[in-house]
């Protein structure tokens, strides 16, 4: 039986990690939610921006692996006086074991350590399990907009957190 003790969390960004983040997002969101290439382009654009401005002092990455295979991610991107919570995803077989809670706790600790008391994230109305977790950690819905940006009709949602 798989447990959290079987998962290793690396906090160092290595070559290939960002490409794998894009790959997992493109693959899983297409398979599970029917998102198209425009979603993958959106992820790639954000990752390109992150790579160009990545600052080990201000940004954080959590690369989750099991048996030396990357199985999930979370990225904290500094945006002046606020942190953006991004690329929170796990392979399906690693969901439901508490890894999301571990990373949420790590993210909150990172905010406190950095002295930043505000964070935000964007998601869609289709991410109900993740939204439930965000709300449990204090994120509040602050913006909604109808969208067809990912090649299907959906609602994009912004959630903000203030510690």
GROMACS .gro file of N, CA and C in nm:
model
  489
    1UNK      N    1   0.085  -0.119   0.000
    1UNK     CA    2   0.000   0.000   0.000
    1UNK      C    3   0.089   0.125   0.000
    2UNK      N    4   0.060   0.216  -0.088
    2UNK     CA    5   0.135   0.341  -0.101
    2UNK      C    6   0.105   0.433   0.016
    3UNK      N    7   0.210   0.499   0.069
    3UNK     CA    8   0.190   0.596   0.176
    3UNK      C    9   0.277   0.718   0.151
    4UNK      N   10   0.254   0.821   0.230
    4UNK     CA   11   0.334   0.944   0.217
    4UNK      C   12   0.482   0.918   0.239
    5UNK      N   13   0.515   0.819   0.322
    5UNK     CA   14   0.655   0.787   0.349
    5UNK      C   15   0.727   0.740   0.223
    6UNK      N   16   0.652   0.696   0.123
    6UNK     CA   17   0.711   0.649  -0.003
    6UNK      C   18   0.743   0.762  -0.099
    7UNK      N   19   0.695   0.883  -0.068
    7UNK     CA   20   0.711   0.997  -0.157
    7UNK      C   21   0.827   1.085  -0.111
    8UNK      N   22   0.912   1.122  -0.206
    8UNK     CA   23   1.023   1.214  -0.179
    8UNK      C   24   0.986   1.350  -0.238
    9UNK      N   25   1.010   1.457  -0.162
    9UNK     CA   26   0.984   1.592  -0.211
    9UNK      C   27   1.116   1.665  -0.225
   10UNK      N   28   1.148   1.700  -0.349
   10UNK     CA   29   1.271   1.775  -0.379
   10UNK      C   30   1.235   1.922  -0.391
   11UNK      N   31   1.317   2.008  -0.335
   11UNK     CA   32   1.291   2.152  -0.336
   11UNK      C   33   1.392   2.228  -0.420
   12UNK      N   34   1.452   2.159  -0.512
   12UNK     CA   35   1.550   2.218  -0.603
   12UNK      C   36   1.503   2.196  -0.746
   13UNK      N   37   1.503   2.302  -0.824
   13UNK     CA   38   1.462   2.293  -0.963
   13UNK      C   39   1.580   2.246  -1.048
   14UNK      N   40   1.558   2.142  -1.127
   14UNK     CA   41   1.663   2.085  -1.211
   14UNK      C   42   1.622   2.093  -1.358
   15UNK      N   43   1.720   2.091  -1.450
   15UNK     CA   44   1.685   2.089  -1.592
   15UNK      C   45   1.591   1.972  -1.623
   16UNK      N   46   1.489   2.000  -1.700
   16UNK     CA   47   1.390   1.900  -1.738
   16UNK      C   48   1.263   1.907  -1.655
   17UNK      N   49   1.270   1.963  -1.534
   17UNK     CA   50   1.152   1.970  -1.446
   17UNK      C   51   1.039   2.051  -1.509
   18UNK      N   52   1.071   2.167  -1.564
   18UNK     CA   53   0.967   2.253  -1.618
   18UNK      C   54   0.901   2.189  -1.740
   19UNK      N   55   0.980   2.123  -1.823
   19UNK     CA   56   0.922   2.051  -1.937
   19UNK      C   57   0.829   1.940  -1.891
   20UNK      N   58   0.864   1.874  -1.782
   20UNK     CA   59   0.780   1.767  -1.731
   20UNK      C   60   0.651   1.822  -1.670
   21UNK      N   61   0.660   1.939  -1.608
   21UNK     CA   62   0.539   2.004  -1.557
   21UNK      C   63   0.442   2.028  -1.673
   22UNK      N   64   0.494   2.082  -1.784
   22UNK     CA   65   0.409   2.108  -1.901
   22UNK      C   66   0.352   1.978  -1.956
   23UNK      N   67   0.434   1.875  -1.964
   23UNK     CA   68   0.390   1.746  -2.017
   23UNK      C   69   0.275   1.688  -1.934
   24UNK      N   70   0.293   1.683  -1.802
   24UNK     CA   71   0.191   1.626  -1.714
   24UNK      C   72   0.061   1.707  -1.723
   25UNK      N   73   0.071   1.839  -1.723
   25UNK     CA   74  -0.049   1.921  -1.734
   25UNK      C   75  -0.121   1.896  -1.868
   26UNK      N   76  -0.046   1.902  -1.977
   26UNK     CA   77  -0.107   1.881  -2.107
   26UNK      C   78  -0.174   1.745  -2.117
   27UNK      N   79  -0.105   1.641  -2.075
   27UNK     CA   80  -0.155   1.504  -2.084
   27UNK      C   81  -0.278   1.483  -1.996
   28UNK      N   82  -0.266   1.515  -1.867
   28UNK     CA   83  -0.374   1.486  -1.774
   28UNK      C   84  -0.498   1.573  -1.798
   29UNK      N   85  -0.480   1.701  -1.825
   29UNK     CA   86  -0.596   1.786  -1.844
   29UNK      C   87  -0.667   1.753  -1.975
   30UNK      N   88  -0.596   1.708  -2.076
   30UNK     CA   89  -0.662   1.662  -2.199
   30UNK      C   90  -0.737   1.533  -2.172
   31UNK      N   91  -0.674   1.439  -2.108
   31UNK     CA   92  -0.734   1.308  -2.081
   31UNK      C   93  -0.853   1.318  -1.986
   32UNK      N   94  -0.837   1.394  -1.877
   32UNK     CA   95  -0.938   1.398  -1.773
   32UNK      C   96  -1.048   1.501  -1.795
   33UNK      N   97  -1.015   1.613  -1.862
   33UNK     CA   98  -1.111   1.723  -1.872
   33UNK      C   99  -1.138   1.770  -2.014
   34UNK      N  100  -1.068   1.714  -2.110
   34UNK     CA  101  -1.090   1.752  -2.248
   34UNK      C  102  -1.031   1.885  -2.289
   35UNK      N  103  -0.930   1.934  -2.216
   35UNK     CA  104  -0.866   2.060  -2.253
   35UNK      C  105  -0.781   2.036  -2.378
   36UNK      N  106  -0.767   2.141  -2.460
   36UNK     CA  107  -0.693   2.130  -2.584
   36UNK      C  108  -0.554   2.189  -2.577
   37UNK      N  109  -0.497   2.207  -2.695
   37UNK     CA  110  -0.360   2.258  -2.705
   37UNK      C  111  -0.344   2.398  -2.649
   38UNK      N  112  -0.451   2.478  -2.650
   38UNK     CA  113  -0.440   2.613  -2.594
   38UNK      C  114  -0.411   2.610  -2.445
   39UNK      N  115  -0.458   2.506  -2.375
   39UNK     CA  116  -0.424   2.493  -2.234
   39UNK      C  117  -0.276   2.466  -2.218
   40UNK      N  118  -0.224   2.374  -2.297
   40UNK     CA  119  -0.081   2.343  -2.289
   40UNK      C  120   0.002   2.467  -2.324
   41UNK      N  121  -0.041   2.544  -2.422
   41UNK     CA  122   0.029   2.668  -2.458
   41UNK      C  123   0.028   2.765  -2.341
   42UNK      N  124  -0.084   2.773  -2.271
   42UNK     CA  125  -0.095   2.860  -2.152
   42UNK      C  126   0.007   2.815  -2.046
   43UNK      N  127   0.014   2.686  -2.020
   43UNK     CA  128   0.108   2.633  -1.920
   43UNK      C  129   0.251   2.662  -1.965
   44UNK      N  130   0.281   2.636  -2.090
   44UNK     CA  131   0.417   2.660  -2.141
   44UNK      C  132   0.455   2.808  -2.130
   45UNK      N  133   0.362   2.897  -2.159
   45UNK     CA  134   0.390   3.040  -2.146
   45UNK      C  135   0.423   3.079  -2.003
   46UNK      N  136   0.346   3.028  -1.908
   46UNK     CA  137   0.373   3.056  -1.767
   46UNK      C  138   0.505   2.999  -1.721
   47UNK      N  139   0.536   2.879  -1.770
   47UNK     CA  140   0.663   2.816  -1.732
   47UNK      C  141   0.783   2.890  -1.793
   48UNK      N  142   0.765   2.941  -1.914
   48UNK     CA  143   0.873   3.020  -1.975
   48UNK      C  144   0.899   3.145  -1.892
   49UNK      N  145   0.794   3.213  -1.853
   49UNK     CA  146   0.809   3.332  -1.768
   49UNK      C  147   0.878   3.295  -1.636
   50UNK      N  148   0.832   3.186  -1.575
   50UNK     CA  149   0.892   3.142  -1.448
   50UNK      C  150   1.040   3.111  -1.465
   51UNK      N  151   1.077   3.040  -1.569
   51UNK     CA  152   1.217   3.003  -1.592
   51UNK      C  153   1.305   3.126  -1.607
   52UNK      N  154   1.255   3.227  -1.675
   52UNK     CA  155   1.334   3.348  -1.699
   52UNK      C  156   1.352   3.433  -1.574
   53UNK      N  157   1.257   3.427  -1.481
   53UNK     CA  158   1.266   3.512  -1.362
   53UNK      C  159   1.293   3.433  -1.234
   54UNK      N  160   1.314   3.300  -1.246
   54UNK     CA  161   1.330   3.213  -1.130
   54UNK      C  162   1.439   3.266  -1.036
   55UNK      N  163   1.404   3.280  -0.910
   55UNK     CA  164   1.494   3.332  -0.807
   55UNK      C  165   1.489   3.236  -0.689
   56UNK      N  166   1.598   3.166  -0.665
   56UNK     CA  167   1.599   3.065  -0.559
   56UNK      C  168   1.574   3.123  -0.421
   57UNK      N  169   1.593   3.253  -0.406
   57UNK     CA  170   1.568   3.318  -0.278
   57UNK      C  171   1.419   3.349  -0.257
   58UNK      N  172   1.345   3.369  -0.366
   58UNK     CA  173   1.207   3.414  -0.355
   58UNK      C  174   1.104   3.311  -0.402
   59UNK      N  175   1.140   3.226  -0.496
   59UNK     CA  176   1.047   3.128  -0.550
   59UNK      C  177   1.071   2.993  -0.484
   60UNK      N  178   0.970   2.905  -0.489
   60UNK     CA  179   0.984   2.770  -0.433
   60UNK      C  180   0.926   2.668  -0.529
   61UNK      N  181   0.987   2.552  -0.530
   61UNK     CA  182   0.935   2.438  -0.606
   61UNK      C  183   0.929   2.318  -0.513
   62UNK      N  184   0.829   2.237  -0.536
   62UNK     CA  185   0.816   2.110  -0.466
   62UNK      C  186   0.794   2.006  -0.576
   63UNK      N  187   0.895   1.924  -0.599
   63UNK     CA  188   0.890   1.821  -0.702
   63UNK      C  189   0.875   1.687  -0.629
   64UNK      N  190   0.762   1.622  -0.648
   64UNK     CA  191   0.731   1.498  -0.576
   64UNK      C  192   0.767   1.379  -0.663
   65UNK      N  193   0.834   1.280  -0.601
   65UNK     CA  194   0.870   1.161  -0.677
   65UNK      C  195   0.847   1.036  -0.594
   66UNK      N  196   0.831   0.926  -0.665
   66UNK     CA  197   0.814   0.794  -0.605
   66UNK      C  198   0.898   0.698  -0.688
   67UNK      N  199   0.987   0.626  -0.621
   67UNK     CA  200   1.078   0.535  -0.692
   67UNK      C  201   1.150   0.605  -0.807
   68UNK      N  202   1.196   0.727  -0.780
   68UNK     CA  203   1.272   0.811  -0.873
   68UNK      C  204   1.193   0.854  -0.997
   69UNK      N  205   1.061   0.843  -0.992
   69UNK     CA  206   0.973   0.890  -1.100
   69UNK      C  207   0.897   1.012  -1.048
   70UNK      N  208   0.901   1.123  -1.122
   70UNK     CA  209   0.829   1.243  -1.082
   70UNK      C  210   0.679   1.217  -1.095
   71UNK      N  211   0.607   1.248  -0.988
   71UNK     CA  212   0.464   1.217  -0.983
   71UNK      C  213   0.377   1.340  -0.951
   72UNK      N  214   0.439   1.454  -0.923
   72UNK     CA  215   0.360   1.573  -0.892
   72UNK      C  216   0.445   1.695  -0.865
   73UNK      N  217   0.375   1.809  -0.859
   73UNK     CA  218   0.444   1.938  -0.846
   73UNK      C  219   0.360   2.039  -0.768
   74UNK      N  220   0.429   2.139  -0.720
   74UNK     CA  221   0.372   2.266  -0.677
   74UNK      C  222   0.482   2.369  -0.693
   75UNK      N  223   0.445   2.487  -0.740
   75UNK     CA  224   0.540   2.596  -0.758
   75UNK      C  225   0.484   2.721  -0.691
   76UNK      N  226   0.566   2.788  -0.613
   76UNK     CA  227   0.533   2.917  -0.554
   76UNK      C  228   0.611   3.025  -0.626
   77UNK      N  229   0.542   3.114  -0.695
   77UNK     CA  230   0.605   3.218  -0.777
   77UNK      C  231   0.589   3.354  -0.708
   78UNK      N  232   0.701   3.419  -0.679
   78UNK     CA  233   0.691   3.552  -0.617
   78UNK      C  234   0.645   3.654  -0.721
   79UNK      N  235   0.557   3.740  -0.679
   79UNK     CA  236   0.503   3.847  -0.764
   79UNK      C  237   0.502   3.974  -0.679
   80UNK      N  238   0.619   4.028  -0.654
   80UNK     CA  239   0.636   4.147  -0.572
   80UNK      C  240   0.588   4.121  -0.429
   81UNK      N  241   0.467   4.167  -0.393
   81UNK     CA  242   0.419   4.154  -0.256
   81UNK      C  243   0.317   4.042  -0.239
   82UNK      N  244   0.308   3.953  -0.339
   82UNK     CA  245   0.212   3.843  -0.334
   82UNK      C  246   0.276   3.720  -0.398
   83UNK      N  247   0.232   3.603  -0.357
   83UNK     CA  248   0.286   3.477  -0.412
   83UNK      C  249   0.178   3.409  -0.494
   84UNK      N  250   0.215   3.363  -0.612
   84UNK     CA  251   0.120   3.287  -0.692
   84UNK      C  252   0.142   3.137  -0.672
   85UNK      N  253   0.038   3.068  -0.641
   85UNK     CA  254   0.034   2.922  -0.620
   85UNK      C  255   0.006   2.862  -0.758
   86UNK      N  256   0.102   2.781  -0.812
   86UNK     CA  257   0.087   2.733  -0.950
   86UNK      C  258   0.129   2.587  -0.965
   87UNK      N  259   0.077   2.528  -1.072
   87UNK     CA  260   0.119   2.395  -1.120
   87UNK      C  261   0.103   2.285  -1.014
   88UNK      N  262  -0.006   2.289  -0.943
   88UNK     CA  263  -0.037   2.192  -0.837
   88UNK      C  264  -0.106   2.073  -0.904
   89UNK      N  265  -0.032   1.964  -0.918
   89UNK     CA  266  -0.085   1.849  -0.991
   89UNK      C  267  -0.015   1.721  -0.947
   90UNK      N  268  -0.089   1.611  -0.949
   90UNK     CA  269  -0.033   1.478  -0.919
   90UNK      C  270  -0.086   1.379  -1.021
   91UNK      N  271  -0.006   1.279  -1.050
   91UNK     CA  272  -0.056   1.168  -1.131
   91UNK      C  273  -0.173   1.105  -1.055
   92UNK      N  274  -0.274   1.055  -1.127
   92UNK     CA  275  -0.396   1.006  -1.061
   92UNK      C  276  -0.374   0.903  -0.951
   93UNK      N  277  -0.280   0.813  -0.969
   93UNK     CA  278  -0.258   0.707  -0.870
   93UNK      C  279  -0.197   0.759  -0.739
   94UNK      N  280  -0.159   0.886  -0.734
   94UNK     CA  281  -0.100   0.945  -0.613
   94UNK      C  282  -0.194   1.045  -0.546
   95UNK      N  283  -0.315   1.054  -0.594
   95UNK     CA  284  -0.414   1.143  -0.534
   95UNK      C  285  -0.482   1.070  -0.418
   96UNK      N  286  -0.521   1.148  -0.317
   96UNK     CA  287  -0.597   1.090  -0.207
   96UNK      C  288  -0.515   1.028  -0.095
   97UNK      N  289  -0.382   1.046  -0.099
   97UNK     CA  290  -0.297   0.989   0.007
   97UNK      C  291  -0.251   1.097   0.107
   98UNK      N  292  -0.295   1.221   0.086
   98UNK     CA  293  -0.258   1.329   0.176
   98UNK      C  294  -0.143   1.416   0.127
   99UNK      N  295  -0.094   1.389   0.007
   99UNK     CA  296   0.018   1.466  -0.046
   99UNK      C  297  -0.021   1.612  -0.069
  100UNK      N  298  -0.143   1.637  -0.111
  100UNK     CA  299  -0.189   1.774  -0.129
  100UNK      C  300  -0.183   1.854   0.000
  101UNK      N  301  -0.223   1.792   0.110
  101UNK     CA  302  -0.217   1.859   0.241
  101UNK      C  303  -0.073   1.889   0.280
  102UNK      N  304   0.016   1.794   0.254
  102UNK     CA  305   0.158   1.816   0.285
  102UNK      C  306   0.209   1.938   0.209
  103UNK      N  307   0.178   1.945   0.079
  103UNK     CA  308   0.227   2.058   0.000
  103UNK      C  309   0.159   2.189   0.038
  104UNK      N  310   0.034   2.184   0.075
  104UNK     CA  311  -0.033   2.306   0.121
  104UNK      C  312   0.035   2.358   0.248
  105UNK      N  313   0.067   2.269   0.340
  105UNK     CA  314   0.137   2.309   0.462
  105UNK      C  315   0.274   2.367   0.429
  106UNK      N  316   0.344   2.307   0.335
  106UNK     CA  317   0.475   2.358   0.292
  106UNK      C  318   0.460   2.497   0.230
  107UNK      N  319   0.356   2.514   0.150
  107UNK     CA  320   0.333   2.643   0.085
  107UNK      C  321   0.307   2.752   0.189
  108UNK      N  322   0.222   2.723   0.286
  108UNK     CA  323   0.192   2.820   0.393
  108UNK      C  324   0.320   2.853   0.471
  109UNK      N  325   0.401   2.752   0.500
  109UNK     CA  326   0.528   2.775   0.571
  109UNK      C  327   0.621   2.864   0.488
  110UNK      N  328   0.624   2.841   0.358
  110UNK     CA  329   0.705   2.923   0.268
  110UNK      C  330   0.658   3.068   0.272
  111UNK      N  331   0.526   3.090   0.269
  111UNK     CA  332   0.474   3.226   0.278
  111UNK      C  333   0.521   3.294   0.406
  112UNK      N  334   0.506   3.224   0.518
  112UNK     CA  335   0.545   3.282   0.647
  112UNK      C  336   0.695   3.310   0.651
  113UNK      N  337   0.773   3.216   0.602
  113UNK     CA  338   0.919   3.231   0.601
  113UNK      C  339   0.962   3.349   0.515
  114UNK      N  340   0.892   3.371   0.404
  114UNK     CA  341   0.929   3.479   0.313
  114UNK      C  342   0.874   3.614   0.359
  115UNK      N  343   0.787   3.612   0.460
  115UNK     CA  344   0.729   3.736   0.509
  115UNK      C  345   0.615   3.787   0.423
  116UNK      N  346   0.570   3.706   0.329
  116UNK     CA  347   0.460   3.744   0.242
  116UNK      C  348   0.331   3.685   0.296
  117UNK      N  349   0.233   3.768   0.321
  117UNK     CA  350   0.109   3.716   0.381
  117UNK      C  351  -0.006   3.706   0.282
  118UNK      N  352   0.022   3.722   0.152
  118UNK     CA  353  -0.083   3.714   0.050
  118UNK      C  354  -0.042   3.617  -0.060
  119UNK      N  355  -0.142   3.540  -0.105
  119UNK     CA  356  -0.120   3.448  -0.217
  119UNK      C  357  -0.247   3.442  -0.300
  120UNK      N  358  -0.232   3.399  -0.423
  120UNK     CA  359  -0.348   3.377  -0.509
  120UNK      C  360  -0.321   3.262  -0.602
  121UNK      N  361  -0.429   3.210  -0.659
  121UNK     CA  362  -0.418   3.104  -0.759
  121UNK      C  363  -0.534   3.117  -0.855
  122UNK      N  364  -0.517   3.060  -0.973
  122UNK     CA  365  -0.623   3.049  -1.072
  122UNK      C  366  -0.652   2.901  -1.093
  123UNK      N  367  -0.778   2.868  -1.106
  123UNK     CA  368  -0.821   2.732  -1.135
  123UNK      C  369  -0.946   2.740  -1.220
  124UNK      N  370  -1.012   2.628  -1.240
  124UNK     CA  371  -1.139   2.627  -1.312
  124UNK      C  372  -1.246   2.561  -1.228
  125UNK      N  373  -1.369   2.584  -1.266
  125UNK     CA  374  -1.483   2.527  -1.194
  125UNK      C  375  -1.480   2.374  -1.194
  126UNK      N  376  -1.402   2.313  -1.281
  126UNK     CA  377  -1.396   2.167  -1.291
  126UNK      C  378  -1.302   2.102  -1.188
  127UNK      N  379  -1.232   2.181  -1.113
  127UNK     CA  380  -1.132   2.129  -1.018
  127UNK      C  381  -1.188   2.125  -0.876
  128UNK      N  382  -1.300   2.058  -0.856
  128UNK     CA  383  -1.370   2.063  -0.728
  128UNK      C  384  -1.290   2.004  -0.612
  129UNK      N  385  -1.217   1.895  -0.633
  129UNK     CA  386  -1.139   1.837  -0.522
  129UNK      C  387  -1.031   1.935  -0.477
  130UNK      N  388  -0.962   1.997  -0.573
  130UNK     CA  389  -0.858   2.094  -0.538
  130UNK      C  390  -0.919   2.217  -0.472
  131UNK      N  391  -1.031   2.264  -0.525
  131UNK     CA  392  -1.097   2.382  -0.468
  131UNK      C  393  -1.135   2.356  -0.322
  132UNK      N  394  -1.183   2.238  -0.293
  132UNK     CA  395  -1.218   2.203  -0.156
  132UNK      C  396  -1.096   2.214  -0.064
  133UNK      N  397  -0.982   2.169  -0.111
  133UNK     CA  398  -0.858   2.180  -0.034
  133UNK      C  399  -0.818   2.326  -0.015
  134UNK      N  400  -0.825   2.403  -0.123
  134UNK     CA  401  -0.789   2.546  -0.114
  134UNK      C  402  -0.875   2.617  -0.008
  135UNK      N  403  -1.004   2.590  -0.011
  135UNK     CA  404  -1.095   2.654   0.084
  135UNK      C  405  -1.063   2.612   0.228
  136UNK      N  406  -1.031   2.485   0.247
  136UNK     CA  407  -0.994   2.439   0.383
  136UNK      C  408  -0.871   2.512   0.435
  137UNK      N  409  -0.784   2.557   0.347
  137UNK     CA  410  -0.663   2.628   0.388
  137UNK      C  411  -0.681   2.779   0.388
  138UNK      N  412  -0.804   2.826   0.367
  138UNK     CA  413  -0.833   2.968   0.382
  138UNK      C  414  -0.841   3.049   0.254
  139UNK      N  415  -0.821   2.988   0.139
  139UNK     CA  416  -0.836   3.062   0.014
  139UNK      C  417  -0.984   3.097  -0.004
  140UNK      N  418  -1.007   3.217  -0.056
  140UNK     CA  419  -1.144   3.265  -0.078
  140UNK      C  420  -1.160   3.305  -0.225
  141UNK      N  421  -1.275   3.269  -0.282
  141UNK     CA  422  -1.306   3.303  -0.420
  141UNK      C  423  -1.317   3.454  -0.434
  142UNK      N  424  -1.241   3.514  -0.526
  142UNK     CA  425  -1.242   3.659  -0.543
  142UNK      C  426  -1.278   3.703  -0.684
  143UNK      N  427  -1.274   3.610  -0.780
  143UNK     CA  428  -1.304   3.649  -0.918
  143UNK      C  429  -1.349   3.527  -0.997
  144UNK      N  430  -1.445   3.549  -1.086
  144UNK     CA  431  -1.493   3.444  -1.177
  144UNK      C  432  -1.503   3.504  -1.316
  145UNK      N  433  -1.465   3.425  -1.417
  145UNK     CA  434  -1.485   3.472  -1.554
  145UNK      C  435  -1.509   3.353  -1.646
  146UNK      N  436  -1.609   3.368  -1.731
  146UNK     CA  437  -1.637   3.267  -1.832
  146UNK      C  438  -1.522   3.266  -1.932
  147UNK      N  439  -1.488   3.147  -1.980
  147UNK     CA  440  -1.371   3.136  -2.066
  147UNK      C  441  -1.388   3.022  -2.165
  148UNK      N  442  -1.322   3.037  -2.276
  148UNK     CA  443  -1.310   2.930  -2.376
  148UNK      C  444  -1.162   2.914  -2.410
  149UNK      N  445  -1.076   2.965  -2.321
  149UNK     CA  446  -0.932   2.971  -2.346
  149UNK      C  447  -0.865   2.835  -2.358
  150UNK      N  448  -0.924   2.732  -2.301
  150UNK     CA  449  -0.861   2.600  -2.303
  150UNK      C  450  -0.934   2.505  -2.397
  151UNK      N  451  -1.000   2.565  -2.498
  151UNK     CA  452  -1.068   2.492  -2.605
  151UNK      C  453  -1.198   2.426  -2.560
  152UNK      N  454  -1.256   2.477  -2.453
  152UNK     CA  455  -1.388   2.433  -2.410
  152UNK      C  456  -1.447   2.540  -2.320
  153UNK      N  457  -1.577   2.540  -2.306
  153UNK     CA  458  -1.647   2.636  -2.220
  153UNK      C  459  -1.625   2.599  -2.074
  154UNK      N  460  -1.581   2.696  -1.994
  154UNK     CA  461  -1.564   2.675  -1.850
  154UNK      C  462  -1.560   2.809  -1.780
  155UNK      N  463  -1.548   2.803  -1.649
  155UNK     CA  464  -1.535   2.925  -1.569
  155UNK      C  465  -1.400   2.922  -1.499
  156UNK      N  466  -1.320   3.027  -1.523
  156UNK     CA  467  -1.193   3.041  -1.453
  156UNK      C  468  -1.222   3.110  -1.320
  157UNK      N  469  -1.154   3.063  -1.216
  157UNK     CA  470  -1.176   3.113  -1.080
  157UNK      C  471  -1.045   3.157  -1.018
  158UNK      N  472  -1.050   3.273  -0.956
  158UNK     CA  473  -0.933   3.319  -0.879
  158UNK      C  474  -0.967   3.307  -0.731
  159UNK      N  475  -0.871   3.250  -0.658
  159UNK     CA  476  -0.882   3.238  -0.513
  159UNK      C  477  -0.765   3.313  -0.451
  160UNK      N  478  -0.793   3.388  -0.344
  160UNK     CA  479  -0.688   3.462  -0.273
  160UNK      C  480  -0.681   3.413  -0.129
  161UNK      N  481  -0.562   3.423  -0.075
  161UNK     CA  482  -0.536   3.386   0.065
  161UNK      C  483  -0.463   3.499   0.133
  162UNK      N  484  -0.507   3.535   0.251
  162UNK     CA  485  -0.435   3.632   0.333
  162UNK      C  486  -0.416   3.571   0.470
  163UNK      N  487  -0.288   3.558   0.510
  163UNK     CA  488  -0.257   3.498   0.641
  163UNK      C  489  -0.278   3.599   0.753
   0.00000   0.00000   0.00000
